[in-house]
Tab-separated table of C-alpha atoms and ligand atoms in Angstrom:
chain	number	residue	atom	x	y	z
Z	1	MET	CA	20.882	11.148	12.954
Z	2	THR	CA	18.232	9.056	11.297
Z	3	LEU	CA	17.104	11.679	8.769
Z	4	SER	CA	20.589	12.785	7.713
Z	5	GLY	CA	20.412	14.577	4.307
Z	6	LYS	CA	16.717	13.958	3.755
Z	7	ASN	CA	14.630	16.718	2.128
Z	8	ILE	CA	11.548	17.059	4.324
Z	9	LEU	CA	8.646	19.222	3.201
Z	10	LEU	CA	6.572	20.121	6.136
Z	11	GLY	CA	2.962	21.277	5.416
Z	12	ILE	CA	1.281	23.257	8.109
Z	13	THR	CA	-2.466	23.904	8.018
Z	14	GLY	CA	-4.641	26.108	10.220
Z	15	GLY	CA	-5.263	24.398	13.537
Z	16	ILE	CA	-4.322	25.131	17.069
Z	17	ALA	CA	-1.805	22.228	16.988
Z	18	ALA	CA	0.256	24.323	14.574
Z	19	TYR	CA	2.094	25.610	17.641
Z	20	LYS	CA	3.621	22.132	17.874
Z	21	SER	CA	5.066	22.522	14.381
Z	22	ALA	CA	7.750	24.678	15.644
Z	23	TYR	CA	8.994	21.852	17.887
Z	24	LEU	CA	8.452	19.364	15.092
Z	25	THR	CA	10.675	21.524	12.801
Z	26	ARG	CA	13.481	21.524	15.409
Z	27	LEU	CA	13.286	17.751	15.901
Z	28	LEU	CA	13.552	17.202	12.138
Z	29	ILE	CA	16.538	19.540	11.902
Z	30	LYS	CA	18.196	17.752	14.885
Z	31	GLN	CA	17.728	14.476	12.977
Z	32	GLY	CA	19.827	15.936	10.143
Z	33	ALA	CA	16.929	16.753	7.758
Z	34	ILE	CA	16.760	19.694	5.405
Z	35	VAL	CA	13.330	21.226	6.183
Z	36	LYS	CA	11.225	23.504	3.927
Z	37	VAL	CA	7.811	24.644	5.271
Z	38	VAL	CA	4.782	25.392	3.282
Z	39	MET	CA	1.799	26.840	5.126
Z	40	THR	CA	-1.786	27.412	4.192
Z	41	PRO	CA	-2.932	31.022	4.442
Z	42	THR	CA	-4.909	30.208	7.574
Z	43	ALA	CA	-1.983	28.528	9.224
Z	44	LYS	CA	-0.268	31.954	9.520
Z	45	GLN	CA	-3.034	32.939	11.975
Z	46	PHE	CA	-1.823	30.274	14.359
Z	47	ILE	CA	1.958	30.403	14.104
Z	48	THR	CA	4.221	33.063	12.617
Z	49	PRO	CA	6.214	32.283	9.472
Z	50	LEU	CA	9.140	34.080	11.163
Z	51	THR	CA	9.412	31.408	13.908
Z	52	LEU	CA	9.256	28.643	11.330
Z	53	ALA	CA	11.710	30.363	8.935
Z	54	THR	CA	14.170	30.713	11.791
Z	55	LEU	CA	13.873	27.138	12.947
Z	56	SER	CA	13.891	25.592	9.536
Z	57	GLN	CA	16.653	27.864	8.254
Z	58	ASN	CA	14.613	28.450	5.014
Z	59	PRO	CA	12.053	30.884	3.864
Z	60	ILE	CA	8.433	29.898	4.411
Z	61	LEU	CA	6.272	29.373	1.397
Z	62	VAL	CA	2.565	30.340	1.411
Z	63	ASP	CA	1.689	31.995	-1.825
Z	64	PHE	CA	2.141	31.084	-5.501
Z	65	PHE	CA	3.539	34.565	-6.117
Z	66	ASN	CA	5.911	36.659	-4.034
Z	67	SER	CA	4.136	40.054	-3.778
Z	68	GLU	CA	7.332	41.862	-3.156
Z	69	ASN	CA	9.484	40.863	-6.049
Z	70	GLY	CA	6.984	39.103	-8.334
Z	71	GLY	CA	8.754	35.874	-8.070
Z	72	TRP	CA	6.935	32.609	-8.580
Z	73	ASN	CA	6.913	29.725	-6.125
Z	74	SER	CA	6.436	26.752	-8.465
Z	75	HIS	CA	3.326	24.993	-7.456
Z	76	VAL	CA	4.971	21.534	-8.185
Z	77	SER	CA	8.724	22.069	-7.521
Z	78	LEU	CA	8.483	21.545	-3.732
Z	79	GLY	CA	6.670	18.269	-4.151
Z	80	LEU	CA	9.370	17.067	-6.449
Z	81	TRP	CA	12.157	18.282	-4.116
Z	82	ALA	CA	10.867	16.275	-1.172
Z	83	ASP	CA	12.093	12.887	-0.026
Z	84	ALA	CA	9.074	12.959	2.352
Z	85	MET	CA	6.188	15.278	2.954
Z	86	ILE	CA	4.676	15.631	6.397
Z	87	ILE	CA	1.392	17.486	6.807
Z	88	ALA	CA	1.036	18.311	10.527
Z	89	PRO	CA	-1.248	19.436	11.651
Z	90	ALA	CA	-3.673	18.272	8.905
Z	91	THR	CA	-7.086	19.905	9.426
Z	92	ALA	CA	-10.287	18.234	8.416
Z	93	ASN	CA	-10.540	20.826	5.604
Z	94	THR	CA	-7.187	20.037	4.120
Z	95	ILE	CA	-7.622	16.309	4.497
Z	96	ALA	CA	-10.963	16.644	2.485
Z	97	LYS	CA	-9.101	18.578	-0.224
Z	98	MET	CA	-6.286	16.064	-0.458
Z	99	SER	CA	-8.599	13.120	-0.694
Z	100	ASN	CA	-10.483	14.854	-3.545
Z	101	GLY	CA	-7.483	16.175	-5.387
Z	102	ILE	CA	-8.405	19.816	-4.798
Z	103	ALA	CA	-5.364	22.058	-5.303
Z	104	ASP	CA	-6.213	25.676	-4.267
Z	105	ASN	CA	-3.139	26.629	-2.315
Z	106	LEU	CA	0.625	25.889	-2.398
Z	107	LEU	CA	0.334	23.115	0.196
Z	108	THR	CA	-2.317	21.172	-1.768
Z	109	THR	CA	-0.595	21.642	-5.161
Z	110	SER	CA	2.661	20.464	-3.452
Z	111	TYR	CA	0.854	17.450	-2.080
Z	112	LEU	CA	-0.602	16.559	-5.439
Z	113	SER	CA	2.665	16.811	-7.231
Z	114	ALA	CA	4.723	14.957	-4.579
Z	115	ARG	CA	6.193	11.659	-5.719
Z	116	CYS	CA	7.571	10.891	-2.222
Z	117	PRO	CA	5.845	9.215	0.756
Z	118	VAL	CA	3.380	11.545	2.468
Z	119	PHE	CA	2.717	11.486	6.204
Z	120	VAL	CA	-0.518	12.981	7.560
Z	121	ALA	CA	-1.044	13.935	11.266
Z	122	PRO	CA	-4.803	14.818	11.582
Z	123	ALA	CA	-5.703	17.344	14.211
Z	124	MET	CA	-9.258	18.563	14.877
Z	125	ASP	CA	-12.056	18.518	17.333
Z	126	LEU	CA	-13.380	15.003	18.408
Z	127	ASP	CA	-16.677	15.400	16.478
Z	128	MET	CA	-14.978	16.506	13.343
Z	129	PHE	CA	-12.559	13.674	13.640
Z	130	ALA	CA	-15.356	11.068	14.176
Z	131	HIS	CA	-17.614	12.503	11.366
Z	132	PRO	CA	-18.269	9.949	8.680
Z	133	ALA	CA	-17.018	12.386	6.092
Z	134	THR	CA	-13.670	12.744	7.794
Z	135	ARG	CA	-13.448	8.931	8.398
Z	136	ARG	CA	-14.104	8.324	4.727
Z	137	ASN	CA	-11.442	10.991	3.646
Z	138	ILE	CA	-8.789	9.645	5.954
Z	139	ALA	CA	-9.575	6.132	4.701
Z	140	ALA	CA	-9.203	7.268	1.107
Z	141	LEU	CA	-5.794	8.760	1.904
Z	142	LYS	CA	-4.716	5.583	3.477
Z	143	ASN	CA	-5.873	3.614	0.472
Z	144	ILE	CA	-3.709	5.620	-1.926
Z	145	GLY	CA	-0.724	4.885	0.282
Z	146	ASN	CA	-0.476	7.939	2.468
Z	147	ILE	CA	0.786	7.116	6.011
Z	148	ILE	CA	-1.657	8.389	8.598
Z	149	ILE	CA	-0.200	9.127	12.005
Z	150	ASP	CA	-3.234	8.703	14.093
Z	151	ALA	CA	-4.554	11.406	16.330
Z	152	ASP	CA	-4.272	10.946	20.146
Z	153	GLU	CA	-7.031	11.165	22.739
Z	154	GLY	CA	-6.960	14.066	25.257
Z	155	GLU	CA	-7.889	17.615	25.855
Z	156	LEU	CA	-8.846	19.629	22.758
Z	157	ALA	CA	-8.745	23.328	21.962
Z	158	SER	CA	-12.613	23.322	22.211
Z	159	GLY	CA	-12.415	22.334	25.829
Z	160	LEU	CA	-13.856	19.032	25.034
Z	161	THR	CA	-11.915	15.764	25.660
Z	162	GLY	CA	-11.658	13.061	23.097
Z	163	LYS	CA	-9.739	11.827	20.019
Z	164	GLY	CA	-8.443	14.442	17.815
Z	165	ARG	CA	-5.298	15.780	19.317
Z	166	MET	CA	-2.304	15.856	16.894
Z	167	ALA	CA	0.241	13.081	17.530
Z	168	GLU	CA	3.260	14.443	19.447
Z	169	PRO	CA	6.015	15.584	17.326
Z	170	GLU	CA	8.371	12.803	18.668
Z	171	LYS	CA	5.871	10.227	17.339
Z	172	ILE	CA	5.718	11.907	13.923
Z	173	VAL	CA	9.493	12.044	13.678
Z	174	ALA	CA	9.684	8.360	14.686
Z	175	ALA	CA	7.174	7.355	11.969
Z	176	VAL	CA	9.249	9.122	9.238
Z	177	SER	CA	12.516	7.725	10.681
Z	178	ASP	CA	11.047	4.190	10.694
Z	179	TYR	CA	9.921	4.569	7.101
Z	180	PHE	CA	13.379	5.525	5.867
Z	181	GLU	CA	14.952	2.797	8.031
Z	182	GLN	CA	12.541	0.223	6.469
Z	183	SER	CA	13.053	1.562	2.905
Z	184	ASN	CA	16.382	-0.388	2.588
Z	185	GLN	CA	15.234	-3.627	4.282
Z	186	LEU	CA	14.785	-5.399	0.978
Z	187	ALA	CA	17.541	-3.665	-1.022
Z	188	GLY	CA	19.203	-6.030	-3.432
Z	189	LYS	CA	16.244	-8.580	-3.248
Z	190	THR	CA	14.026	-9.523	-6.067
Z	191	ILE	CA	10.408	-10.420	-5.238
Z	192	MET	CA	7.886	-11.846	-7.626
Z	193	ILE	CA	4.271	-11.228	-6.939
Z	194	THR	CA	1.248	-12.582	-8.862
Z	195	ALA	CA	-2.004	-10.597	-8.690
Z	196	GLY	CA	-5.499	-10.434	-10.095
Z	197	PRO	CA	-7.747	-13.042	-11.717
Z	198	THR	CA	-7.049	-15.207	-14.679
Z	199	TYR	CA	-9.381	-15.509	-17.652
Z	200	GLU	CA	-9.778	-18.975	-19.292
Z	201	ASN	CA	-11.332	-18.684	-22.722
Z	202	ILE	CA	-14.458	-20.597	-23.704
Z	203	ASP	CA	-14.802	-18.945	-27.095
Z	204	PRO	CA	-13.562	-15.673	-28.657
Z	205	VAL	CA	-15.981	-13.529	-26.449
Z	206	ARG	CA	-16.485	-15.565	-23.246
Z	207	PHE	CA	-14.255	-16.758	-20.489
Z	208	ILE	CA	-14.127	-18.301	-16.994
Z	209	GLY	CA	-13.022	-15.773	-14.519
Z	210	ASN	CA	-13.479	-14.580	-10.997
Z	211	TYR	CA	-14.063	-11.335	-9.039
Z	212	SER	CA	-10.454	-10.704	-8.033
Z	213	SER	CA	-9.528	-7.050	-8.466
Z	214	GLY	CA	-5.782	-7.439	-8.025
Z	215	LYS	CA	-5.758	-4.805	-5.261
Z	216	MET	CA	-4.015	-7.060	-2.745
Z	217	GLY	CA	-1.320	-8.115	-5.107
Z	218	PHE	CA	-0.649	-4.556	-6.237
Z	219	ALA	CA	-0.492	-3.285	-2.692
Z	220	LEU	CA	2.079	-5.953	-1.908
Z	221	ALA	CA	4.107	-4.932	-5.042
Z	222	VAL	CA	4.130	-1.292	-3.765
Z	223	ALA	CA	4.909	-2.370	-0.155
Z	224	ALA	CA	7.906	-4.522	-1.337
Z	225	ALA	CA	9.168	-1.773	-3.578
Z	226	ASN	CA	8.854	0.804	-0.758
Z	227	ARG	CA	11.272	-1.350	1.239
Z	228	GLY	CA	13.785	-1.277	-1.577
Z	229	ALA	CA	13.010	-4.588	-3.371
Z	230	ASP	CA	12.962	-5.012	-7.160
Z	231	VAL	CA	9.502	-6.359	-7.919
Z	232	ILE	CA	8.297	-8.505	-10.786
Z	233	LEU	CA	4.539	-8.183	-10.744
Z	234	ILE	CA	2.863	-10.723	-12.878
Z	235	SER	CA	-0.741	-9.678	-13.186
Z	236	GLY	CA	-3.817	-11.199	-14.693
Z	237	PRO	CA	-6.522	-8.849	-16.179
Z	238	ALA	CA	-6.770	-6.132	-13.487
Z	239	ARG	CA	-7.991	-2.620	-14.043
Z	240	LEU	CA	-5.246	-1.147	-11.936
Z	241	LYS	CA	-2.396	1.140	-12.851
Z	242	ILE	CA	1.053	1.143	-11.316
Z	243	ASN	CA	3.833	3.571	-11.843
Z	244	ASN	CA	6.886	2.711	-9.820
Z	245	SER	CA	10.386	2.314	-11.190
Z	246	ARG	CA	11.091	-0.581	-8.987
Z	247	ILE	CA	8.142	-2.585	-10.238
Z	248	GLN	CA	8.311	-4.435	-13.542
Z	249	ARG	CA	4.842	-5.391	-14.573
Z	250	ILE	CA	4.117	-8.359	-16.782
Z	251	ASP	CA	0.557	-8.670	-17.977
Z	252	VAL	CA	-0.914	-12.067	-18.628
Z	253	THR	CA	-4.466	-13.392	-19.294
Z	254	SER	CA	-4.700	-17.069	-18.566
Z	255	ALA	CA	-3.303	-19.405	-15.871
Z	256	GLU	CA	-0.991	-21.050	-18.439
Z	257	GLN	CA	0.481	-17.674	-19.352
Z	258	MET	CA	0.910	-16.776	-15.664
Z	259	TYR	CA	2.661	-20.120	-15.084
Z	260	GLU	CA	5.042	-19.521	-18.080
Z	261	ALA	CA	5.901	-15.987	-16.757
Z	262	CYS	CA	6.401	-17.280	-13.195
Z	263	LYS	CA	8.553	-20.173	-14.363
Z	264	SER	CA	10.874	-18.030	-16.341
Z	265	ASN	CA	11.286	-15.497	-13.525
Z	266	PHE	CA	11.287	-17.537	-10.324
Z	267	GLU	CA	14.898	-18.655	-10.330
Z	268	LYS	CA	16.312	-15.132	-10.049
Z	269	CYS	CA	13.894	-14.282	-7.127
Z	270	ASP	CA	14.502	-14.372	-3.496
Z	271	ALA	CA	10.907	-14.711	-2.746
Z	272	ALA	CA	7.498	-15.140	-4.504
Z	273	ILE	CA	4.065	-14.163	-3.191
Z	274	MET	CA	1.320	-15.793	-4.907
Z	275	ALA	CA	-1.611	-13.411	-4.462
Z	276	ALA	CA	-3.421	-14.108	-7.835
Z	277	ALA	CA	-6.724	-15.820	-7.921
Z	278	VAL	CA	-5.785	-18.300	-10.499
Z	279	ALA	CA	-8.608	-20.195	-12.148
Z	280	ASP	CA	-8.360	-23.902	-11.111
Z	281	TYR	CA	-10.050	-25.182	-14.338
Z	282	ARG	CA	-10.247	-24.231	-17.982
Z	283	PRO	CA	-12.190	-25.487	-20.932
Z	284	VAL	CA	-10.566	-28.457	-22.633
Z	285	ASN	CA	-11.526	-27.067	-26.008
Z	286	VAL	CA	-11.687	-23.395	-26.881
Z	287	SER	CA	-14.206	-22.822	-29.577
Z	288	GLU	CA	-12.754	-20.841	-32.468
Z	289	GLN	CA	-16.129	-19.305	-33.223
Z	290	LYS	CA	-18.643	-17.795	-30.805
Z	291	ILE	CA	-20.784	-20.611	-29.468
Z	292	LYS	CA	-24.340	-20.310	-30.718
Z	293	LYS	CA	-27.339	-20.397	-28.497
Z	294	ALA	CA	-29.292	-23.725	-28.739
Z	295	ASP	CA	-32.418	-25.073	-27.173
Z	296	ASN	CA	-30.535	-27.885	-25.333
Z	297	ALA	CA	-28.222	-27.490	-22.368
Z	298	LEU	CA	-24.553	-26.651	-23.069
Z	299	THR	CA	-21.827	-28.802	-21.438
Z	300	ILE	CA	-18.276	-27.486	-21.299
Z	301	THR	CA	-15.687	-29.998	-20.243
Z	302	LEU	CA	-12.957	-28.526	-17.919
Z	303	GLU	CA	-9.407	-29.670	-17.159
Z	304	ALA	CA	-7.188	-28.469	-14.339
Z	305	THR	CA	-4.819	-25.524	-14.902
Z	306	PRO	CA	-1.276	-25.705	-13.709
Z	307	ASP	CA	-1.026	-25.086	-9.859
Z	308	ILE	CA	1.607	-22.521	-10.165
Z	309	ALA	CA	2.321	-22.194	-6.368
Z	310	LYS	CA	2.676	-25.941	-6.089
Z	311	LEU	CA	4.982	-26.206	-9.102
Z	312	LEU	CA	7.197	-23.421	-7.659
Z	313	GLY	CA	7.070	-25.143	-4.321
Z	314	GLN	CA	8.623	-28.172	-5.868
Z	315	GLN	CA	11.379	-26.122	-7.555
Z	316	LYS	CA	12.208	-23.722	-4.671
Z	317	SER	CA	15.654	-23.766	-3.166
Z	318	ASP	CA	16.422	-23.582	0.491
Z	319	ARG	CA	17.203	-19.792	0.002
Z	320	GLN	CA	13.882	-18.895	-1.520
Z	321	LEU	CA	10.661	-18.027	0.206
Z	322	LEU	CA	7.269	-18.960	-1.175
Z	323	ILE	CA	4.195	-17.314	0.229
Z	324	GLY	CA	0.584	-18.244	-0.838
Z	325	PHE	CA	-2.940	-17.079	-0.203
Z	326	ALA	CA	-6.031	-19.019	0.707
Z	327	LEU	CA	-9.394	-17.455	0.151
Z	328	GLU	CA	-11.936	-19.791	1.763
Z	329	THR	CA	-15.686	-19.834	2.252
Z	330	GLU	CA	-15.595	-22.714	4.825
Z	331	ASN	CA	-13.106	-24.486	7.045
Z	332	GLY	CA	-10.554	-21.743	6.465
Z	333	LEU	CA	-7.851	-22.859	8.944
Z	334	ALA	CA	-7.972	-26.560	7.951
Z	335	ASN	CA	-7.927	-25.853	4.314
Z	336	ALA	CA	-5.240	-23.278	4.507
Z	337	THR	CA	-3.048	-25.555	6.663
Z	338	GLU	CA	-3.433	-28.310	4.005
Z	339	LYS	CA	-2.441	-25.861	1.161
Z	340	LEU	CA	0.521	-24.648	3.145
Z	341	LYS	CA	1.863	-28.143	3.249
Z	342	LYS	CA	0.689	-29.351	-0.197
Z	343	LYS	CA	2.371	-26.375	-1.918
Z	344	ASN	CA	5.531	-26.329	0.255
Z	345	LEU	CA	4.877	-22.744	1.352
Z	346	ASP	CA	6.857	-20.867	3.983
Z	347	PHE	CA	3.513	-19.296	5.151
Z	348	ILE	CA	-0.019	-18.924	3.879
Z	349	VAL	CA	-2.244	-15.792	4.225
Z	350	LEU	CA	-5.825	-16.766	4.897
Z	351	ASN	CA	-8.762	-14.494	4.231
Z	352	SER	CA	-12.370	-15.346	4.151
Z	353	ALA	CA	-14.571	-14.752	1.155
Z	354	ASN	CA	-17.660	-14.556	3.461
Z	355	GLU	CA	-16.486	-11.809	5.753
Z	356	LEU	CA	-17.592	-8.193	5.132
Z	357	GLY	CA	-14.638	-6.016	4.099
Z	358	ALA	CA	-12.395	-8.935	3.401
Z	359	GLY	CA	-11.341	-10.873	0.321
Z	360	PHE	CA	-12.152	-9.879	-3.323
Z	361	ASN	CA	-12.738	-6.424	-4.647
Z	362	THR	CA	-12.636	-4.511	-1.307
Z	363	ASP	CA	-10.146	-1.900	-0.111
Z	364	THR	CA	-9.764	-3.721	3.143
Z	365	ASN	CA	-8.823	-7.186	4.281
Z	366	ARG	CA	-8.652	-9.236	7.460
Z	367	ILE	CA	-5.985	-11.962	7.500
Z	368	THR	CA	-4.641	-14.771	9.446
Z	369	ILE	CA	-0.990	-15.875	8.759
Z	370	LEU	CA	-0.200	-19.617	9.150
Z	371	LYS	CA	3.503	-20.424	9.133
Z	372	LYS	CA	5.122	-23.736	8.380
Z	373	ASN	CA	6.450	-23.960	11.976
Z	374	GLY	CA	2.809	-23.880	13.159
Z	375	GLU	CA	2.773	-20.270	14.289
Z	376	LYS	CA	-0.517	-18.421	13.733
Z	377	ILE	CA	-1.003	-14.657	13.654
Z	378	ASP	CA	-4.405	-13.124	13.562
Z	379	TYR	CA	-4.818	-9.482	12.315
Z	380	GLN	CA	-7.492	-6.882	12.515
Z	381	LEU	CA	-9.505	-5.555	9.608
Z	382	LYS	CA	-7.104	-3.075	7.790
Z	383	SER	CA	-6.632	-1.318	4.531
Z	384	LYS	CA	-4.987	-3.640	1.957
Z	385	ASN	CA	-1.883	-1.275	2.020
Z	386	GLU	CA	-1.477	-1.974	5.743
Z	387	VAL	CA	-2.175	-5.657	5.270
Z	388	ALA	CA	0.502	-5.724	2.553
Z	389	ASN	CA	3.017	-4.165	4.955
Z	390	ASP	CA	2.145	-6.815	7.623
Z	391	ILE	CA	2.782	-9.523	5.025
Z	392	ILE	CA	6.133	-8.085	4.042
Z	393	ASP	CA	7.120	-7.774	7.728
Z	394	GLN	CA	6.475	-11.495	8.032
Z	395	MET	CA	8.384	-12.238	4.837
Z	396	ILE	CA	11.359	-10.398	6.346
Z	397	VAL	CA	11.065	-12.350	9.651
Z	398	ALA	CA	11.074	-15.583	7.537
Z	399	ALA	CA	14.045	-14.347	5.385
Z	400	ASN	CA	15.956	-13.680	8.649
Z	401	GLU	CA	15.304	-17.173	9.822
Z	402	ILE	CA	16.804	-18.584	6.621
Z	403	ASP	CA	19.889	-16.438	7.135
Z	404	LYS	CA	20.404	-17.721	10.724
L	1	LIG	O1	-5.593	-24.198	-4.121
L	1	LIG	P1	-5.927	-22.718	-4.114
L	1	LIG	O2	-6.312	-22.207	-5.453
L	1	LIG	O3	-7.010	-22.434	-3.069
L	1	LIG	O4	-4.632	-22.036	-3.621
L	1	LIG	C1	-4.453	-20.669	-3.471
L	1	LIG	C2	-3.039	-20.312	-3.695
L	1	LIG	O5	-2.427	-21.042	-4.718
L	1	LIG	C3	-2.923	-18.869	-3.935
L	1	LIG	O6	-1.607	-18.494	-3.443
L	1	LIG	C4	-2.831	-18.911	-5.527
L	1	LIG	O7	-2.218	-17.760	-5.962
L	1	LIG	C5	-2.123	-20.159	-5.819
L	1	LIG	N1	-2.562	-20.751	-6.983
L	1	LIG	C6	-1.667	-20.961	-8.009
L	1	LIG	N2	-2.038	-21.585	-9.188
L	1	LIG	C7	-3.284	-22.108	-9.309
L	1	LIG	C8	-4.128	-22.025	-8.235
L	1	LIG	C9	-3.820	-21.392	-7.075
L	1	LIG	O8	-0.574	-20.445	-7.967
L	1	LIG	N3	-3.601	-22.776	-10.428
């Protein structure tokens, strides 16, 4: 029983596929889960609360208030109770509300207050599913870390045929089971991750920096923490927030500070992923006062910063993994291969700065992984959260090879 003792909150919205929710509830119970069902008012038109209450062995929740006894269904307690929330079927309407933080029924308030992983199984007509507004809303949910269980192709309630059918209940249960199975994969491991840009001061108000947002590194930190790792996230100046008890965040500004933080933490780590865009050069002299404008050209002499990845590569033990990134504008494969060797990395993640939707300051990325044994894996353009999971998967493969 893969879901033994797990509290699962099943959210059902008003779509024809709601008839499958009865079977989904049974499958969840069979896997040992404790299931509570929250329905939108419209969902009741499609499947009776009685059926679901019987199958889930719990009363069904629809309203904030119980009209019979005046009792109150707390709008947040269900979200806090759940180890996982599944919204199946998820209509275009509810997906739009979720992606915009609209909380106008018990299902959407539970969603907004849930601290657990959320699985979303969209179900709608093919044109609604393909509409740019729905695409954007689903992408937004993916970006905030919700797990989308993609709709299937086939016959739809409208009589049309296309993509929009809710994934079969077996597939939904498998996605949730896989998630919990994976959540222990890195238990007991400590992973250090660098993220964001570094700023190298020129004077008190100016610096040399770059356009890195930190999104890739932060997504990696969440992905590693979701697999049970303790994460040390060493971040340059990034405008991102993170709230996860497994992630210890250390904020730094310059390459030198990032190096110091990495050096003092690396020894206790099982792996380090260097996703930061560290400045390669810094001014030799930092002016104490703001540099005044003059008529002649200004020359600032630069010196190399510490190459953190390379220095850790020299220190790393046989039991530690070191993973780097290469952001290239030309000769990607050749440059990445050289960095892989020079920095003594176990693998390197190559992304192109020229490609639309990849690299700095985007929510998506397209990567190629090059391993020290010469293996090369090309991936599709994906959200940075999905890319982060692909990288963590490969880190686990590399860790298993060490253990052999
Ligand atoms: O040599 P290059 O800067 O292209 O290498 C990129 C990889 O090295 C990234 O993983 C980056 O985080 C890391 N790096 C570093 N310290 C530097 C420069 C890059 O750790 N000073």
